[in-house]
């Protein structure tokens, strides 16, 4: 089954390459059945988040009618970038299988600086909102 899935991921990557997208294909399975497939569409959609993994997660969530994919596995041709890793973690996907490590010359772009702004009164108000929200959830 795994070999069949990886070959299908490769076919998806080829579709992406033909469309001048980074050639990455992704498949999500649930109970050993394919529930979603996707390939990169960032250029076509003009959407920075249109990575194969993210698109496959969105399709799987729609199909299963839930965001929690803890009983699913993700197969992808290239080890996920940090954005995709974060989304994968948030979706609770149980296992990720990737075919290829990132190439040595491929570096993630990161020139963004993060700075916390500090407004004590507003910060305390926001902490209360967060705290109350999670108390209600539990």
PDB file of C-alpha atoms in Angstrom:
ATOM      1  CA  UNK A   1       0.000   0.000   0.000  1.00  0.00           C
ATOM      2  CA  UNK A   2       2.751   2.459   0.968  1.00  0.00           C
ATOM      3  CA  UNK A   3       4.592   2.052  -2.326  1.00  0.00           C
ATOM      4  CA  UNK A   4       1.355   2.699  -4.234  1.00  0.00           C
ATOM      5  CA  UNK A   5       0.735   5.864  -2.189  1.00  0.00           C
ATOM      6  CA  UNK A   6       4.275   7.175  -2.672  1.00  0.00           C
ATOM      7  CA  UNK A   7       4.030   6.548  -6.438  1.00  0.00           C
ATOM      8  CA  UNK A   8       0.768   8.513  -6.481  1.00  0.00           C
ATOM      9  CA  UNK A   9       2.500  11.325  -4.539  1.00  0.00           C
ATOM     10  CA  UNK A  10       5.188  11.316  -7.220  1.00  0.00           C
ATOM     11  CA  UNK A  11       2.520  11.593  -9.943  1.00  0.00           C
ATOM     12  CA  UNK A  12       1.010  14.553  -8.087  1.00  0.00           C
ATOM     13  CA  UNK A  13       4.458  16.177  -7.889  1.00  0.00           C
ATOM     14  CA  UNK A  14       4.834  15.743 -11.656  1.00  0.00           C
ATOM     15  CA  UNK A  15       1.463  17.473 -12.185  1.00  0.00           C
ATOM     16  CA  UNK A  16       2.721  20.375 -10.083  1.00  0.00           C
ATOM     17  CA  UNK A  17       5.953  20.590 -12.065  1.00  0.00           C
ATOM     18  CA  UNK A  18       4.020  20.679 -15.354  1.00  0.00           C
ATOM     19  CA  UNK A  19       2.162  23.707 -13.985  1.00  0.00           C
ATOM     20  CA  UNK A  20       5.469  25.376 -13.025  1.00  0.00           C
ATOM     21  CA  UNK A  21       4.829  24.762  -9.331  1.00  0.00           C
ATOM     22  CA  UNK A  22       7.350  23.337  -6.872  1.00  0.00           C
ATOM     23  CA  UNK A  23       6.948  19.580  -7.491  1.00  0.00           C
ATOM     24  CA  UNK A  24       5.460  18.322  -4.241  1.00  0.00           C
ATOM     25  CA  UNK A  25       2.587  15.877  -3.897  1.00  0.00           C
ATOM     26  CA  UNK A  26       0.727  14.924  -0.714  1.00  0.00           C
ATOM     27  CA  UNK A  27      -1.821  12.271   0.232  1.00  0.00           C
ATOM     28  CA  UNK A  28      -3.750  11.764   3.466  1.00  0.00           C
ATOM     29  CA  UNK A  29      -5.037   8.355   4.499  1.00  0.00           C
ATOM     30  CA  UNK A  30      -7.575   7.306   7.089  1.00  0.00           C
ATOM     31  CA  UNK A  31      -7.910   3.628   8.003  1.00  0.00           C
ATOM     32  CA  UNK A  32      -5.517   2.806   5.149  1.00  0.00           C
ATOM     33  CA  UNK A  33      -7.796   4.506   2.591  1.00  0.00           C
ATOM     34  CA  UNK A  34      -6.827   7.577   0.593  1.00  0.00           C
ATOM     35  CA  UNK A  35      -9.137  10.431   1.593  1.00  0.00           C
ATOM     36  CA  UNK A  36      -7.366  13.392   0.001  1.00  0.00           C
ATOM     37  CA  UNK A  37      -4.703  14.230  -2.565  1.00  0.00           C
ATOM     38  CA  UNK A  38      -3.070  17.520  -3.451  1.00  0.00           C
ATOM     39  CA  UNK A  39      -0.061  19.146  -5.057  1.00  0.00           C
ATOM     40  CA  UNK A  40       1.453  22.601  -4.775  1.00  0.00           C
ATOM     41  CA  UNK A  41      -0.680  25.394  -6.258  1.00  0.00           C
ATOM     42  CA  UNK A  42       0.936  28.471  -4.730  1.00  0.00           C
ATOM     43  CA  UNK A  43       1.633  30.163  -8.063  1.00  0.00           C
ATOM     44  CA  UNK A  44      -1.728  29.357  -9.640  1.00  0.00           C
ATOM     45  CA  UNK A  45      -3.750  30.407  -6.589  1.00  0.00           C
ATOM     46  CA  UNK A  46      -1.422  33.301  -5.703  1.00  0.00           C
ATOM     47  CA  UNK A  47      -1.661  31.945  -2.159  1.00  0.00           C
ATOM     48  CA  UNK A  48       1.380  31.451   0.050  1.00  0.00           C
ATOM     49  CA  UNK A  49      -0.437  28.716   1.985  1.00  0.00           C
ATOM     50  CA  UNK A  50      -1.301  26.607  -1.087  1.00  0.00           C
ATOM     51  CA  UNK A  51       1.330  23.978  -0.319  1.00  0.00           C
ATOM     52  CA  UNK A  52       0.450  20.361  -1.113  1.00  0.00           C
ATOM     53  CA  UNK A  53       0.284  19.384   2.565  1.00  0.00           C
ATOM     54  CA  UNK A  54      -2.015  22.265   3.528  1.00  0.00           C
ATOM     55  CA  UNK A  55      -4.346  21.648   0.587  1.00  0.00           C
ATOM     56  CA  UNK A  56      -4.513  17.923   1.409  1.00  0.00           C
ATOM     57  CA  UNK A  57      -5.289  18.716   5.067  1.00  0.00           C
ATOM     58  CA  UNK A  58      -8.095  21.090   4.056  1.00  0.00           C
ATOM     59  CA  UNK A  59      -9.616  18.470   1.732  1.00  0.00           C
ATOM     60  CA  UNK A  60      -9.377  15.759   4.402  1.00  0.00           C
ATOM     61  CA  UNK A  61     -10.992  18.040   6.992  1.00  0.00           C
ATOM     62  CA  UNK A  62     -13.870  18.820   4.635  1.00  0.00           C
ATOM     63  CA  UNK A  63     -14.360  15.149   3.814  1.00  0.00           C
ATOM     64  CA  UNK A  64     -14.289  14.028   7.452  1.00  0.00           C
ATOM     65  CA  UNK A  65     -16.139  17.159   8.633  1.00  0.00           C
ATOM     66  CA  UNK A  66     -13.602  17.831  11.379  1.00  0.00           C
ATOM     67  CA  UNK A  67     -10.266  19.552  11.857  1.00  0.00           C
ATOM     68  CA  UNK A  68      -8.796  16.894  14.166  1.00  0.00           C
ATOM     69  CA  UNK A  69      -7.079  14.344  11.926  1.00  0.00           C
ATOM     70  CA  UNK A  70      -5.442  12.327  14.708  1.00  0.00           C
ATOM     71  CA  UNK A  71      -6.444   9.049  13.058  1.00  0.00           C
ATOM     72  CA  UNK A  72      -4.867  10.007   9.727  1.00  0.00           C
ATOM     73  CA  UNK A  73      -1.447   9.711   8.113  1.00  0.00           C
ATOM     74  CA  UNK A  74       0.184  12.108   5.655  1.00  0.00           C
ATOM     75  CA  UNK A  75       2.446  10.998   2.810  1.00  0.00           C
ATOM     76  CA  UNK A  76       4.456  13.661   1.016  1.00  0.00           C
ATOM     77  CA  UNK A  77       7.292  13.710  -1.500  1.00  0.00           C
ATOM     78  CA  UNK A  78       9.456  16.301   0.313  1.00  0.00           C
ATOM     79  CA  UNK A  79       9.950  16.811   4.044  1.00  0.00           C
ATOM     80  CA  UNK A  80       7.471  19.531   5.060  1.00  0.00           C
ATOM     81  CA  UNK A  81       8.578  23.135   5.554  1.00  0.00           C
ATOM     82  CA  UNK A  82       8.151  24.816   8.933  1.00  0.00           C
ATOM     83  CA  UNK A  83       4.750  26.310   7.992  1.00  0.00           C
ATOM     84  CA  UNK A  84       3.423  22.918   6.928  1.00  0.00           C
ATOM     85  CA  UNK A  85       4.924  21.223   9.992  1.00  0.00           C
ATOM     86  CA  UNK A  86       3.052  23.641  12.208  1.00  0.00           C
ATOM     87  CA  UNK A  87      -0.244  23.063  10.382  1.00  0.00           C
ATOM     88  CA  UNK A  88       0.321  19.296  10.464  1.00  0.00           C
ATOM     89  CA  UNK A  89       0.874  19.495  14.220  1.00  0.00           C
ATOM     90  CA  UNK A  90      -2.238  21.637  14.690  1.00  0.00           C
ATOM     91  CA  UNK A  91      -4.319  19.139  12.699  1.00  0.00           C
ATOM     92  CA  UNK A  92      -3.069  16.383  15.029  1.00  0.00           C
ATOM     93  CA  UNK A  93      -2.062  14.103  12.137  1.00  0.00           C
ATOM     94  CA  UNK A  94      -0.688  10.932  13.691  1.00  0.00           C
ATOM     95  CA  UNK A  95       2.153  10.114  11.284  1.00  0.00           C
ATOM     96  CA  UNK A  96       3.989  11.815   8.438  1.00  0.00           C
ATOM     97  CA  UNK A  97       5.938   9.846   5.843  1.00  0.00           C
ATOM     98  CA  UNK A  98       8.158  11.733   3.431  1.00  0.00           C
ATOM     99  CA  UNK A  99      10.204  10.503   0.510  1.00  0.00           C
ATOM    100  CA  UNK A 100      13.020  13.061   0.375  1.00  0.00           C
ATOM    101  CA  UNK A 101      14.873  15.330   2.792  1.00  0.00           C
ATOM    102  CA  UNK A 102      15.160  18.972   1.795  1.00  0.00           C
ATOM    103  CA  UNK A 103      17.981  19.551  -0.636  1.00  0.00           C
ATOM    104  CA  UNK A 104      21.109  21.192   0.783  1.00  0.00           C
ATOM    105  CA  UNK A 105      20.797  24.300  -1.371  1.00  0.00           C
ATOM    106  CA  UNK A 106      17.093  24.799  -0.467  1.00  0.00           C
ATOM    107  CA  UNK A 107      16.849  27.193   2.459  1.00  0.00           C
ATOM    108  CA  UNK A 108      13.650  28.476   3.958  1.00  0.00           C
ATOM    109  CA  UNK A 109      13.147  32.193   3.595  1.00  0.00           C
ATOM    110  CA  UNK A 110      13.135  33.947   6.943  1.00  0.00           C
ATOM    111  CA  UNK A 111      13.810  37.640   7.228  1.00  0.00           C
ATOM    112  CA  UNK A 112      10.708  38.440   9.229  1.00  0.00           C
ATOM    113  CA  UNK A 113      11.336  39.827  12.697  1.00  0.00           C
ATOM    114  CA  UNK A 114       8.910  39.146  15.526  1.00  0.00           C
ATOM    115  CA  UNK A 115       8.554  41.659  18.339  1.00  0.00           C
ATOM    116  CA  UNK A 116       6.153  41.576  21.243  1.00  0.00           C
ATOM    117  CA  UNK A 117       4.415  44.832  21.907  1.00  0.00           C
ATOM    118  CA  UNK A 118       3.628  45.402  25.519  1.00  0.00           C
ATOM    119  CA  UNK A 119       0.560  47.172  26.810  1.00  0.00           C
ATOM    120  CA  UNK A 120       0.060  45.911  30.361  1.00  0.00           C
ATOM    121  CA  UNK A 121      -3.632  46.776  30.710  1.00  0.00           C
ATOM    122  CA  UNK A 122      -4.585  45.212  27.359  1.00  0.00           C
ATOM    123  CA  UNK A 123      -2.309  42.224  27.958  1.00  0.00           C
ATOM    124  CA  UNK A 124      -4.050  41.430  31.254  1.00  0.00           C
ATOM    125  CA  UNK A 125      -7.454  41.779  29.606  1.00  0.00           C
ATOM    126  CA  UNK A 126      -6.415  39.401  26.827  1.00  0.00           C
ATOM    127  CA  UNK A 127      -5.013  36.838  29.301  1.00  0.00           C
ATOM    128  CA  UNK A 128      -8.424  36.816  31.034  1.00  0.00           C
ATOM    129  CA  UNK A 129     -10.168  36.220  27.709  1.00  0.00           C
ATOM    130  CA  UNK A 130      -7.860  33.293  26.942  1.00  0.00           C
ATOM    131  CA  UNK A 131      -8.166  31.838  30.412  1.00  0.00           C
ATOM    132  CA  UNK A 132     -11.972  32.032  30.428  1.00  0.00           C
ATOM    133  CA  UNK A 133     -12.168  30.490  26.975  1.00  0.00           C
ATOM    134  CA  UNK A 134     -10.088  27.456  27.916  1.00  0.00           C
ATOM    135  CA  UNK A 135     -11.879  27.016  31.272  1.00  0.00           C
ATOM    136  CA  UNK A 136     -15.169  26.730  29.357  1.00  0.00           C
ATOM    137  CA  UNK A 137     -13.605  24.193  26.959  1.00  0.00           C
ATOM    138  CA  UNK A 138     -12.546  21.908  29.811  1.00  0.00           C
TER     139      UNK A 138
END
